[in-house]
Each structure stands twice: as C-alpha cells, then as structure tokens.
Coordinates of C-alpha atoms and ligand atoms in Angstrom, one line a residue:
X1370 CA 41.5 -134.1 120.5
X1371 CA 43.1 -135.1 117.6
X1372 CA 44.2 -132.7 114.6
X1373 CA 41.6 -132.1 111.7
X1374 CA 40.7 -130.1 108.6
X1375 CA 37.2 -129.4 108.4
X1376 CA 35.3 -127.8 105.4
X1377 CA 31.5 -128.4 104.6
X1378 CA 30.6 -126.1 101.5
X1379 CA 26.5 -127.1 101.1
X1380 CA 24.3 -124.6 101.9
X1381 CA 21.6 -124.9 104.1
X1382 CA 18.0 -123.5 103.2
X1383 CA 15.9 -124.5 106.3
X1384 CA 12.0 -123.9 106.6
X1385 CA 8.9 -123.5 105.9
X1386 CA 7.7 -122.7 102.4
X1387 CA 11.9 -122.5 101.4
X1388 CA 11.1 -124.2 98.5
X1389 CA 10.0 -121.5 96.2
X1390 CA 13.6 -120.3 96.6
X1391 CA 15.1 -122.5 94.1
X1392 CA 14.8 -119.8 91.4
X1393 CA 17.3 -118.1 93.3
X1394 CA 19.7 -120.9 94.4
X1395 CA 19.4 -122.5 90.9
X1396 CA 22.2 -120.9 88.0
X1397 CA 19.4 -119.1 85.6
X1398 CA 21.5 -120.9 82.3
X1399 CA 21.6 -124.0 84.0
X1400 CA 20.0 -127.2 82.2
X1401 CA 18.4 -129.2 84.9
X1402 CA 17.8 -133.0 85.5
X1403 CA 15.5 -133.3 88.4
X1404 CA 16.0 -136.9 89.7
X1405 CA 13.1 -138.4 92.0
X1406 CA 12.2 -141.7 93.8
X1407 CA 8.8 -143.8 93.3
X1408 CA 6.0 -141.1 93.1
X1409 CA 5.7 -140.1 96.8
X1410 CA 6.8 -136.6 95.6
X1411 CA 3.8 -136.0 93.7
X1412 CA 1.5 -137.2 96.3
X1413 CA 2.6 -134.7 99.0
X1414 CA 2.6 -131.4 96.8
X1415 CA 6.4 -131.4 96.9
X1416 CA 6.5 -132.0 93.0
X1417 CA 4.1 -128.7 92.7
X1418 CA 6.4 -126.3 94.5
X1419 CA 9.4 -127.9 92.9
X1420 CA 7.9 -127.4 88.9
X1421 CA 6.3 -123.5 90.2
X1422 CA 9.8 -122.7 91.2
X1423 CA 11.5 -123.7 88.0
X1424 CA 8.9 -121.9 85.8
X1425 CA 11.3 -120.4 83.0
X1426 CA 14.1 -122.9 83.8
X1427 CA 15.4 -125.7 81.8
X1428 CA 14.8 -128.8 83.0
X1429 CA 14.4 -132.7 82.4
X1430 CA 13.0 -135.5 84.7
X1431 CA 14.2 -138.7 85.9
X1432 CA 12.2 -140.9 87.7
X1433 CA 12.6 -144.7 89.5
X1434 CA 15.5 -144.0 91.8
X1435 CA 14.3 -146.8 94.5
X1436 CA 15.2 -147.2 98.1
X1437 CA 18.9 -148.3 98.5
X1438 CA 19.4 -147.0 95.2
X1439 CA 20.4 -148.9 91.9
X1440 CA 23.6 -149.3 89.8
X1441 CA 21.5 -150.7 87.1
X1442 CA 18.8 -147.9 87.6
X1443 CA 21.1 -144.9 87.8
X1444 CA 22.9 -145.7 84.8
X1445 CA 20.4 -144.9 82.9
X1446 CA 20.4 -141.3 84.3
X1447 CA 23.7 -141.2 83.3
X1448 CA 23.1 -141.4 80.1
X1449 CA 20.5 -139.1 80.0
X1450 CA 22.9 -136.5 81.9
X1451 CA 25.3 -137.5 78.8
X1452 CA 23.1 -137.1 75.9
X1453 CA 21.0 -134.0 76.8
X1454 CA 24.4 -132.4 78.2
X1455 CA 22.7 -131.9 81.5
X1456 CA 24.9 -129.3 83.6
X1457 CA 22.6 -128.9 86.9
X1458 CA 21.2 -132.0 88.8
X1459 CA 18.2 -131.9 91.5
X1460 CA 17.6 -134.5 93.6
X1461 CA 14.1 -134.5 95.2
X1462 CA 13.5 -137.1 97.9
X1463 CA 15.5 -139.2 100.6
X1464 CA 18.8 -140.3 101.1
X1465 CA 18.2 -143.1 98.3
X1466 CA 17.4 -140.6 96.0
X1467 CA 20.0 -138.0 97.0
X1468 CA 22.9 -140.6 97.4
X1469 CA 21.5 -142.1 93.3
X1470 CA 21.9 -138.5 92.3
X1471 CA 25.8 -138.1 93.8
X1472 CA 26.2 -141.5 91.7
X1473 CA 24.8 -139.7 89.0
X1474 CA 26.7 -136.8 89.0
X1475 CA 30.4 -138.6 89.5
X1476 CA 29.8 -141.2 86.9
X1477 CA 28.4 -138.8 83.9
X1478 CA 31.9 -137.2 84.1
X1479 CA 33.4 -140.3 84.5
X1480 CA 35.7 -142.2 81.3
X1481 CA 32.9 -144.7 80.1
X1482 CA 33.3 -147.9 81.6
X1483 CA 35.1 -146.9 85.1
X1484 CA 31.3 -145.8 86.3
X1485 CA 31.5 -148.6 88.7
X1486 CA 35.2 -148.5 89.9
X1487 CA 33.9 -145.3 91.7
X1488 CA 32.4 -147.5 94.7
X1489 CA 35.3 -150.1 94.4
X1490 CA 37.7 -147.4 94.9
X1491 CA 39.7 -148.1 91.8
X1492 CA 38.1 -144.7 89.5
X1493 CA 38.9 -141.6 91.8
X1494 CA 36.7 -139.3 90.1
X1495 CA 38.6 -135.8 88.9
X1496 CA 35.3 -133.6 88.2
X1497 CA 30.9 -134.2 88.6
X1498 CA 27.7 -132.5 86.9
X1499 CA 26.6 -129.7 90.1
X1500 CA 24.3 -131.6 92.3
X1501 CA 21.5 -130.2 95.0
X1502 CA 18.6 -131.3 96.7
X1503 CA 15.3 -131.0 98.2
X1504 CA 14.9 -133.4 101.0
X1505 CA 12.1 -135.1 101.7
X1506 CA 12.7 -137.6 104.9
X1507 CA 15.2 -136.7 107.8
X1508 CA 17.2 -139.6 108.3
X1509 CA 20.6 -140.1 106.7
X1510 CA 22.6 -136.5 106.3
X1511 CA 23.1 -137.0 102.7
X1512 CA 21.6 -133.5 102.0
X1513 CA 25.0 -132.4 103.5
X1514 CA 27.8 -134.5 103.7
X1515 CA 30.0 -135.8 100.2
X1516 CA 28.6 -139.8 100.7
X1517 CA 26.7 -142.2 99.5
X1518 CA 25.9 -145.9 99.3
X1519 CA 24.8 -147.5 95.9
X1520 CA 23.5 -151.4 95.6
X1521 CA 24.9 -153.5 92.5
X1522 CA 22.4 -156.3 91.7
X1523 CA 24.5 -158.3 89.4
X1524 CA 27.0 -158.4 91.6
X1525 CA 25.1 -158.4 94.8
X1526 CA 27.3 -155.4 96.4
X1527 CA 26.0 -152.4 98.8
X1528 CA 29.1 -150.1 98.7
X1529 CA 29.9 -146.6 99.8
X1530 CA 31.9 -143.7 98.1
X1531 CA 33.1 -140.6 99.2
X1532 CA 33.2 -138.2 96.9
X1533 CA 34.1 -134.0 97.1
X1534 CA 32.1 -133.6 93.7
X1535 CA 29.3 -134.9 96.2
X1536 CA 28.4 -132.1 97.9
X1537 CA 25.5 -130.8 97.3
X1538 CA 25.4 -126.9 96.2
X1539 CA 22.4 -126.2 98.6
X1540 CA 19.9 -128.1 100.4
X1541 CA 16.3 -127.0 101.1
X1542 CA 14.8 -128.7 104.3
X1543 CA 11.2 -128.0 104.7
X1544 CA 9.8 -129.8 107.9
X1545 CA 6.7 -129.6 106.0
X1546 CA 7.7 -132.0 103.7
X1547 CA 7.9 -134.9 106.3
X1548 CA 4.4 -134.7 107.1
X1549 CA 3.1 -137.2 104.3
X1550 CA 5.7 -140.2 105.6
X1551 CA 4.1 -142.8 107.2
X1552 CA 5.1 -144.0 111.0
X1553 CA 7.7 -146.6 109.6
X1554 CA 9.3 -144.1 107.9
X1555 CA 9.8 -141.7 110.5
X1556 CA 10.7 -144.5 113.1
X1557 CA 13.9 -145.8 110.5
X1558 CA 14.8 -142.2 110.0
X1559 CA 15.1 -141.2 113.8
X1560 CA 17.1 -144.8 114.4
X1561 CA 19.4 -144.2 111.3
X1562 CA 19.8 -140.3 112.6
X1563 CA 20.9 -141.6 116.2
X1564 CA 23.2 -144.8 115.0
X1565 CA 25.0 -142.0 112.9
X1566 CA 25.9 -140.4 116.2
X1567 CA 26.7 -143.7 117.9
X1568 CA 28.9 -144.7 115.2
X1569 CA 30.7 -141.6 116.0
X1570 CA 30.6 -141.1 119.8
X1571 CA 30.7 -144.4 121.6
X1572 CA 34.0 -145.4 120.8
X1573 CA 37.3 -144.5 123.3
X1574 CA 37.7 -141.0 124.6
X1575 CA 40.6 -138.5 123.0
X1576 CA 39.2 -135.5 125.7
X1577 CA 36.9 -134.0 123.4
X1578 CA 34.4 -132.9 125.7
X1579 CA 33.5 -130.5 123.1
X1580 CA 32.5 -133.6 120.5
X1581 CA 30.9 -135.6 123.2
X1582 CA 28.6 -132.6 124.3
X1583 CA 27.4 -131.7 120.9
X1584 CA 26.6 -135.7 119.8
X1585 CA 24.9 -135.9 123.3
X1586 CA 22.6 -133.1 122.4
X1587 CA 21.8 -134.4 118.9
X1588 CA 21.1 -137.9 120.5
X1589 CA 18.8 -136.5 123.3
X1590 CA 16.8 -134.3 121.0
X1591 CA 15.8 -137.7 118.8
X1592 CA 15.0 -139.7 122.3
X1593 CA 13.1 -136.2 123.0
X1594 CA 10.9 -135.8 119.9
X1595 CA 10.6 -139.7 118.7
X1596 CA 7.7 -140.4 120.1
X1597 CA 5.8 -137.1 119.3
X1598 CA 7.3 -136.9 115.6
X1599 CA 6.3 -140.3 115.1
X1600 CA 2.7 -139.9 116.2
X1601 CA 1.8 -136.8 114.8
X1602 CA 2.2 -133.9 112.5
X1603 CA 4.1 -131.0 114.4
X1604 CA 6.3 -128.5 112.7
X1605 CA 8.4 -127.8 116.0
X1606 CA 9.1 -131.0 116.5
X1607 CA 9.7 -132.0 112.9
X1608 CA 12.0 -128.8 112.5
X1609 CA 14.2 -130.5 115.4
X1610 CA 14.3 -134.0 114.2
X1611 CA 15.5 -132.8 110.8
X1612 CA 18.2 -130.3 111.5
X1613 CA 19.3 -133.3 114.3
X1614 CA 19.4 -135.8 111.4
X1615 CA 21.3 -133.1 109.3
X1616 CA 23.6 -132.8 112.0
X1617 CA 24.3 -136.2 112.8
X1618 CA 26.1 -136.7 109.8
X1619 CA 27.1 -133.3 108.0
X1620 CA 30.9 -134.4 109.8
X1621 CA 31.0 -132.0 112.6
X1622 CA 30.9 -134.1 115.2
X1623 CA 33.4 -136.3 113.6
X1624 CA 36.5 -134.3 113.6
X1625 CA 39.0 -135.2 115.7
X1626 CA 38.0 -138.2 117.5
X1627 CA 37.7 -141.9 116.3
X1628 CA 34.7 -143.3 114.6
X1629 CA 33.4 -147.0 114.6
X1630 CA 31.1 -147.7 111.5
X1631 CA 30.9 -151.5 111.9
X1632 CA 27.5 -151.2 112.3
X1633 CA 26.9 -149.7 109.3
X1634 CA 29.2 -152.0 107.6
X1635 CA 27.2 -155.6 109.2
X1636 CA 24.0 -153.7 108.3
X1637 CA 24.7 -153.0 104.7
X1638 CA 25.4 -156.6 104.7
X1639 CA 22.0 -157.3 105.9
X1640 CA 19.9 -155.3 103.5
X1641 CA 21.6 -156.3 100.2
X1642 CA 21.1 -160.1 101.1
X1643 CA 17.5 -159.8 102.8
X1644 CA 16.1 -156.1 101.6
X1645 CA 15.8 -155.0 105.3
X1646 CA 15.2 -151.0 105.1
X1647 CA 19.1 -149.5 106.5
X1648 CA 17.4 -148.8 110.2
X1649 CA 16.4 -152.1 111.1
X1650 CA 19.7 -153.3 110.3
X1651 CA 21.7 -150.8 112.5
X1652 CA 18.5 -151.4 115.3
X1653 CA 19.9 -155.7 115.0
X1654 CA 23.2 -155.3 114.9
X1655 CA 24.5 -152.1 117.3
X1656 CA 22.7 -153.5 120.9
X1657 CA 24.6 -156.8 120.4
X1658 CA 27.6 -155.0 118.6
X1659 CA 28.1 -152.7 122.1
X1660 CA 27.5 -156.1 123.8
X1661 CA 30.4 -157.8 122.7
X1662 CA 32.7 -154.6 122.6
X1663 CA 31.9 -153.5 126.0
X1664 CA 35.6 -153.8 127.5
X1665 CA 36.8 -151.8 124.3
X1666 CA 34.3 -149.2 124.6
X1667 CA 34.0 -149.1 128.5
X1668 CA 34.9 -145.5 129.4
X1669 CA 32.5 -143.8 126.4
X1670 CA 29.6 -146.9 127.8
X1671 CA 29.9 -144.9 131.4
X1672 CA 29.8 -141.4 130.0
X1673 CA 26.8 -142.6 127.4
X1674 CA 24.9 -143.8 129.9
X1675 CA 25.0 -140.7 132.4
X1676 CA 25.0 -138.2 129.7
X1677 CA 22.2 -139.7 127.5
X1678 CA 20.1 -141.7 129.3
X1679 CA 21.0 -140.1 133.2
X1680 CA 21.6 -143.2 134.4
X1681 CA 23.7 -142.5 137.9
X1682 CA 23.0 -145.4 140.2
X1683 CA 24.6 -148.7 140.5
X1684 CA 28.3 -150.1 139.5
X1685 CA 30.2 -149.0 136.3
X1686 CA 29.4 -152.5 134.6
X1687 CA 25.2 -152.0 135.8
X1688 CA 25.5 -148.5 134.1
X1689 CA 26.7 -150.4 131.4
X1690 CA 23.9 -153.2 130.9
X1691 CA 21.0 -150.7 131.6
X1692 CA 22.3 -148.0 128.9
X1693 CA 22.4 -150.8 126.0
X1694 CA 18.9 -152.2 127.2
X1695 CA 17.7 -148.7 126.9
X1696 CA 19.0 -148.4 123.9
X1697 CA 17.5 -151.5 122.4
X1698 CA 14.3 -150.4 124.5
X1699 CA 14.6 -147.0 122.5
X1700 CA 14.1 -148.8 119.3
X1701 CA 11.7 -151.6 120.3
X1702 CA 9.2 -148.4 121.4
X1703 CA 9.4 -147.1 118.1
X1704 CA 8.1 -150.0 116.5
X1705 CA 11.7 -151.6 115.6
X1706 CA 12.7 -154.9 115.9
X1707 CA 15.8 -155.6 116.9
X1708 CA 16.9 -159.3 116.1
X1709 CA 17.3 -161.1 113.1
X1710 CA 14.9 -163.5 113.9
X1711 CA 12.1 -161.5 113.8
X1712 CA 12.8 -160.6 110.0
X1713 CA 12.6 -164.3 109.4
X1714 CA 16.3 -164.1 108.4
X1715 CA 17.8 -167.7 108.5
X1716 CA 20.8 -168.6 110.5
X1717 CA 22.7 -169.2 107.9
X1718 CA 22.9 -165.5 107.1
X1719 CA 25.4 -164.9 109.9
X1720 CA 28.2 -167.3 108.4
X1721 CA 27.2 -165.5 105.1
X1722 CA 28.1 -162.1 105.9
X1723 CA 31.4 -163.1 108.0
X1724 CA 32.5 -165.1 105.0
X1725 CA 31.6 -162.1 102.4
X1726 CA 33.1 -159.6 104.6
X1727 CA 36.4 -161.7 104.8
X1728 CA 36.0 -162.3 101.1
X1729 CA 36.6 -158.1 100.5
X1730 CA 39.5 -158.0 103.0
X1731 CA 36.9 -156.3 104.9
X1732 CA 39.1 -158.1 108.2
X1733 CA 39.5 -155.0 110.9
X1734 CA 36.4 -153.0 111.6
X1735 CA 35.8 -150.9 114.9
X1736 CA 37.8 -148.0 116.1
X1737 CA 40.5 -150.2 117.4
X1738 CA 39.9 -152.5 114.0
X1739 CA 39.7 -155.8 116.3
X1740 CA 36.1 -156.6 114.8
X1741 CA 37.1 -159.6 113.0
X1742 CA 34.6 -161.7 110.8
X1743 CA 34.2 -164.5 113.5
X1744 CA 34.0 -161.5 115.8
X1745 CA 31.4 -160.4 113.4
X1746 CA 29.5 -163.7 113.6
X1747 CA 30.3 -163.3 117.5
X1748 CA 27.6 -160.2 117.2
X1749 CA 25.5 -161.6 114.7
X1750 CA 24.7 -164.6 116.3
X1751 CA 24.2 -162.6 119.9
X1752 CA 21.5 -160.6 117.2
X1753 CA 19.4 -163.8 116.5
Ligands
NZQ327 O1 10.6 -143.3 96.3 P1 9.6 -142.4 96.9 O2 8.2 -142.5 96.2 O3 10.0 -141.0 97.0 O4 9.3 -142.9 98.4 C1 10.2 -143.0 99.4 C2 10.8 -144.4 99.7 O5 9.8 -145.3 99.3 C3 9.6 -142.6 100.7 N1 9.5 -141.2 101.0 C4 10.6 -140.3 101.0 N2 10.1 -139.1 101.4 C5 8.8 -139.2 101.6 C6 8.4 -140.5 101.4 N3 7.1 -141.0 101.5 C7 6.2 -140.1 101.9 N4 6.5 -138.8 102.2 C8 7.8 -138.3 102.1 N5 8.1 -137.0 102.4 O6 10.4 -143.3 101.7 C9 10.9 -144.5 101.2 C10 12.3 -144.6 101.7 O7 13.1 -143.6 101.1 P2 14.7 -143.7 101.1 O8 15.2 -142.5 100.4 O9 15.2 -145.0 100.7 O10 15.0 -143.6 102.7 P3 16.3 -143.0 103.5 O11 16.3 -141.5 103.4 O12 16.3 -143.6 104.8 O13 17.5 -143.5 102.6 C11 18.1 -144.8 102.8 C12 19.3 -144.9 101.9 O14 20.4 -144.0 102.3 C13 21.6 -144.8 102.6 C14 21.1 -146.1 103.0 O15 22.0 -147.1 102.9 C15 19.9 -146.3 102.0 O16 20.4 -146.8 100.8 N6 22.4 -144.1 103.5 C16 23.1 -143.0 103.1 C17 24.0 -142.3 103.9 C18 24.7 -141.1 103.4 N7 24.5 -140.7 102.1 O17 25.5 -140.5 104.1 C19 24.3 -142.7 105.2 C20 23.3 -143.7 105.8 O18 24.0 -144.4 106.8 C21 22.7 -144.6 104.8 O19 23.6 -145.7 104.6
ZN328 ZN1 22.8 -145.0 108.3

C-alpha cells in the first residue's frame, strides 16, 4: 500500500425523517442561501421539511441550478451570496446542485474576475462561504467528498475542481427522498455509483487487500439492490444504495492505491458536446476502455472477475472477457445503453474529443498515463 494522509471532515446525518435536524446542524446567526435545482424539490415534500426546519432562520433562495451545472447560471448566485452577505449556503438536490453550490461558495470569496480560473487551476482559492447539503439522488458522492464538475457554455468546457472549502459541513441523506426519482434516474445513479469504484479499483495491484475488499463490497451491494431499487420504493434497499453511493466516492477507498479516471475524463467529453446525462457516458466508454487496457489492467481484471462477479471457471483471459461482458450486461439490464451509436452520436465525435483532449495537454490518462488521444479514439471507436 502506498503512503497517505486521509481526512474527511463532513458529517453524516443518515435516515429517515433526519431532515428536521437542520435547526440543529445549522449556526442559529447564520444568513442562509438555499440553492436548488429545477422544481423536483417541491414536488416530493423535500422543500416542506427543508422551510419547517428553518422556521426562525434567515434565509434566501436560489433556484435554476440545472443538471451538469452552469458557469453562466451560478454566477448569478454568486452575486447574490455577494450582495445579501450570505454567510451559510444549502444545497438541496443532486450532485448538479451540490457540485453548483461548491462553485458557489469558492467563487463568492474569490477576487472578482478569477471566478473561472478556479476550474482551470490558475485561481487556488484561499477561503469559501460554509456550504452543506440535503441530498436528494444517490449517485455521485458530492454530499461528501471536496469535488465538483461545472460546464462553461461559452467556452464549451466540463471541468473539475478540488477544493478543501468544498466540503460540506454536514450532509442529511434521507432514503426517503429518493422515492420520487423516476427509473432513469435511479439507473444513472447506481452506474455513476459503481464506475466511481471502478475508476478506483481496477487498476494494478499495490497489495491492498484491505482497499480491494471494501470497493468489492460497495460494488456487490449496487449489483445486489439495482434491480429492486430501480423497480420499486424500498427503504432497505434505498438506505443501501445511498450510503454505497456515498461511499464510493467520499475517498476511502482511494487511499493508497492508484486510481484511473479516464473514464470520467472521455465521458465529460461526451456530455458537454452531445448532453448525454454523466452515466451513459461512463456505461459507453468504461466496457471498451477495460477492452483495450486489458494487458495493463490484467491482474485487478482476474481478481474483479472472481471477487465481483464469482466467476471461477475457464482460463485467465476467458475470466477476463466474461467479467467485462457482465459488466456491460450489468448496465444494459438497467436500461443503459452502452455505445455511442445508440445516442445517435455521429462518428465524427470520436476525432473530436481526441483532438480537444490533446488540445488541453490532456496527453497521459490511466493509472500508468499510456491512454493517449489516438489511444482514446482506440476506445472510442471500439464504443460505436
Ligand atoms: O433539478 P431538479 O428539479 O431537482 O431535478 C433533478 C435533475 O433534473 C432530478 N432529481 C434530483 N433529485 C430528485 C430528482 N427528481 C425526482 N426526485 C428526486 N429526489 O434529477 C435530475 C438530475 O439531477 P443531477 O443532480 O444532475 O444528477 P446527479 O446527482 O447524477 O449529478 C450529476 C452531476 O454530478 C457530476 C456530473 O458530472 C454531473 O454534472 N459529478 C460530480 C461528482 C462529484 N462532485 O464528485 C462526481 C461525478 O463523477 C460526477 O462527475
Ligand atoms: Zn461520475
């Protein structure tokens, strides 16, 4: 195992009815912006508990933050957080909405005009407005982990930042609040959930048993409860596939091994050019991505396919081939597809990305940073 420092300061508030406690969590002084998505809030009763727990507090809305949140959007937050000298903010939604309100709350402290520079990497932010959430849709691990990814349309750029003034305070995960998303929604959150682990895990082995076991558990309990959580309304099950989203990507199982990310990278790529929701992507591009990396990625491949899918029989290289079919399997049975095609993407998408990837520098991707941009076209075209 390699050496790490591991800190993760949010606070978890898990269960049932845990949303009346945000006139504990909540500093009683404190002058709130809550920050929401489209509306689906106030459909589902999550609004209601949210407003009867602040009764007393402070507060200010902001509403719009839309899926694969907006520059252009969430600078006009900003300047809200600016002029009403907003000191606490409350995100209330999904990842789009928690990763616009991490924007928010590093660019309002920000010198004016370096707001962008956060996601190129040339404004290293020094201080951000307090931040916490209420999360409405298991999928992405923003409710605990310091990123987020924010889309530019002027300049056509989906870009991450890392930020430690991007941790939120708390979190509050109430299974109950999953039970108004629709079948597509819980199908791209479960894939998103289990490519976070992936992106982690199947890479080359530094003897971590300890790493391997926990992201095998969190990718068995998704395979597990997918096809229950997707069908119906169960609190067990949604209770499971949350804290395993959380999990997935609150950095635990990161520490001290190597992590891979290219899929995440390619995929970004895909849904700023064609607006295909962050799952689909990763469900296109990680089958053909393990495909083409299977030599670099062998030893993890063997383990992956006994550990995950018990797959026992057969040579190393069969082991191999079946677990990537069942993977691609995995996500085809939850109503994803998995090649570009099938989104009606054109094939001159695949030279695109290469060629806007190469364009950033963006040249070495992959734990061993051989995913080139022809290697990238390599997958993309295998993906068609
Ligand atoms: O906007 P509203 O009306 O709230 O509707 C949303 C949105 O239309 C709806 N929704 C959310 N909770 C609901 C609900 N509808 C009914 N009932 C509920 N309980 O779902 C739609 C999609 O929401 P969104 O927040 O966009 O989805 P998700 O949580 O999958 O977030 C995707 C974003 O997160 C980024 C992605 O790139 C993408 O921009 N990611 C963030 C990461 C991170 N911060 O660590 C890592 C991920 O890899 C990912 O890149
Ligand atoms: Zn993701």
């Amino acid at each position: 195992m390699n050496n790490f420092e591991y800190q993760n300061p949010v606070k978890i508030v898990f269960g049932k009815g845990q949303i009346a406690k945000l006139k504990e969590l909540i500093p009683s002084n404190a002058n709130i912006l809550i920050t929401c998505g489209g509306g689906s809030i106030k459909q589902n009763g999550v609004y209601e508990q949210v407003i009867a727990a602040l009764a007393g507090f402070r507060y200010h809305e902001f509403w719009g933050i839309e899926p694969n949140p907006k520059y252009e959007t969430l600078m006009k937050a900003v300047e809200v957080v600016r002029n009403e000298n907003i000191t606490f903010l409350l995100a209330v939604g999904g990842g789009s909405v928690l990763d616009g309100t991490k924007f928010i709350a590093n660019a309002s402290l920000a010198p004016k005009g370096e707001e962008w520079n956060i996601l190129k990497g040339k404004y290293i932010p020094t201080n951000g407005v307090a931040l916490a959430s209420v999360l409405t849709l298991p999928a992405t691990g923003s409710e605990m982990n310091a990123g987020a990814v924010i889309t530019r349309l002027e300049s056509k750029e989906k870009l991450a930042f890392h930020s430690p003034f991007s941790y939120p305070k708390f979190s509050v995960l109430d299974p109950e609040t999953t039970f108004s998303l629709s079948q597509t929604q819980r199908a791209n959150g479960v894939v998103d959930a289990f490519v976070h682990v992936i992106e982690q895990y199947l890479t080359y082995s530094v003897n971590s048993p300890i790493q391997d076991r926990f992201a095998e558990s969190i990718l068995r309990t998704l395979i597990d409860e997918s096809q229950t959580y997707c069908a119906e309304n169960n609190y067990d099950t949604a209770a499971n596939v949350m804290w395993a989203s959380t999990v997935a990507l609150n950095g635990l199982i990161a520490v001290g091994v190597v992590t891979d990310w290219a899929t995440h990278v390619i995929g970004h790529e895909i849904t700023m050019l064609h607006g295909v929701d962050h799952a689909r992507t990763l469900a296109i591009v990680l089958p053909s991505l393990l495909k083409v990396q299977k030599e670099q990625k062998r030893e993890k491949l063997i383990a992956y396919a006994k550990h995950v899918w018990h797959i026992c029989e057969g040579s190393d290289d069969d082991k191999i081939t079946q677990a990537i079919d069942k993977t691609e399997n995995f996500f085809r049975n939850l109503g994803i597809f998995t090649k570009l095609s099938e989104y009606n993407i054109p094939q001159t998408t695949i030279a695109e990305i290469a060629s806007r990837l190469n364009d950033r520098g963006w040249r070495a991707l992959g734990e061993r940073k051989d995913i080139t941009p022809a290697k990238v076209q390599e997958i993309l075209t295998l993906a068609f």
